[in-house]
């Protein structure tokens, strides 16, 4: 009883001393230590020690408005927040990772403007790298139809480049309707269809941070220009099962993703399929998860600034395997190992082995 009274006094004191906006501010972050080994046939083996640090604050401006600002380690590359241990203990770089305002006028709709977490539903980075923070405006709608079925719609317009001398700057717009369906007491399905259109890209110069694996032609100055446009139709889904093996496996799921670029005449398909089992998420001591996926992403199935940067260097025109194991060491602290075996679809194959071992901390 005395402890409760003490906590109440402290809370009341904070309320009187701290400004209202500070009381409504939440600070979150994570830190990762990584060892990474790479071995590709056309290159020397590489060993790297790396870290990732991210910090974000959220503050409630008004009842329906929230501001988010975040910073992250790493270079300017939009697909990486990793910082390699290098350059004789030099100071490392921090970048703006998030800067947006979200408006939620009703419980079922949120509008966002700025640099944001990706509002598009994905399952394992076939089309989108998880580190990408789109810039533009987006809206998310969620509506419950009955106790077992709800629908959602993600939509956004994102800017890819800006040139003061051009009225035809590249951008993309995305629309993705989907459903969440509790099929039975222990079975659930999440499924979405997507359309991503990227105007003003065909015949334009190669974008910054491109992996250089789309199909290109040369302009009059000898620079790479995109041969095709990118008009992507996609399907994404996961079928999950609660407690399939009593007291041993708490959760198991099958997942997959498919993309087709209607603007390219060939090498325009990509797919990924996989499964995982153990715990649905690893957040506490003793929880664990094993995950496996196979993917094949043809050269023009996706814009080559978007796919997972760890899978064959973020290239399109590659296929292969990924296996992940996670184990909870304590609450919000877990160990993770990722192994990639990938190679180019065309010859020479130049297969790559990539191993990552991580210690993750979240707060």
PDB file of C-alpha atoms in Angstrom, residues 159-171 199-205 207:
ATOM      1  CA  UNK A 159       8.566  10.690 -54.053  1.00  0.00           C
ATOM      2  CA  UNK A 160      11.598   8.957 -55.617  1.00  0.00           C
ATOM      3  CA  UNK A 161      13.524  11.940 -56.969  1.00  0.00           C
ATOM      4  CA  UNK A 162      13.424  15.697 -57.503  1.00  0.00           C
ATOM      5  CA  UNK A 163      15.036  17.736 -60.248  1.00  0.00           C
ATOM      6  CA  UNK A 164      14.530  21.486 -60.433  1.00  0.00           C
ATOM      7  CA  UNK A 165      14.775  21.364 -64.225  1.00  0.00           C
ATOM      8  CA  UNK A 166      12.111  18.699 -64.712  1.00  0.00           C
ATOM      9  CA  UNK A 167       8.334  18.537 -64.389  1.00  0.00           C
ATOM     10  CA  UNK A 168       8.420  14.757 -64.727  1.00  0.00           C
ATOM     11  CA  UNK A 169      10.140  13.639 -61.550  1.00  0.00           C
ATOM     12  CA  UNK A 170       9.832   9.950 -60.637  1.00  0.00           C
ATOM     13  CA  UNK A 171       7.364   8.978 -57.920  1.00  0.00           C
ATOM     14  CA  UNK A 199       5.367   6.961 -63.493  1.00  0.00           C
ATOM     15  CA  UNK A 200       8.188   8.906 -65.158  1.00  0.00           C
ATOM     16  CA  UNK A 201      10.795   6.153 -64.856  1.00  0.00           C
ATOM     17  CA  UNK A 202      10.975   4.595 -68.333  1.00  0.00           C
ATOM     18  CA  UNK A 203      13.702   6.328 -70.359  1.00  0.00           C
ATOM     19  CA  UNK A 204      14.925   8.238 -67.284  1.00  0.00           C
ATOM     20  CA  UNK A 205      18.376   8.046 -65.723  1.00  0.00           C
ATOM     21  CA  UNK A 207      18.174   6.307 -59.655  1.00  0.00           C
TER      22      UNK A 207
END
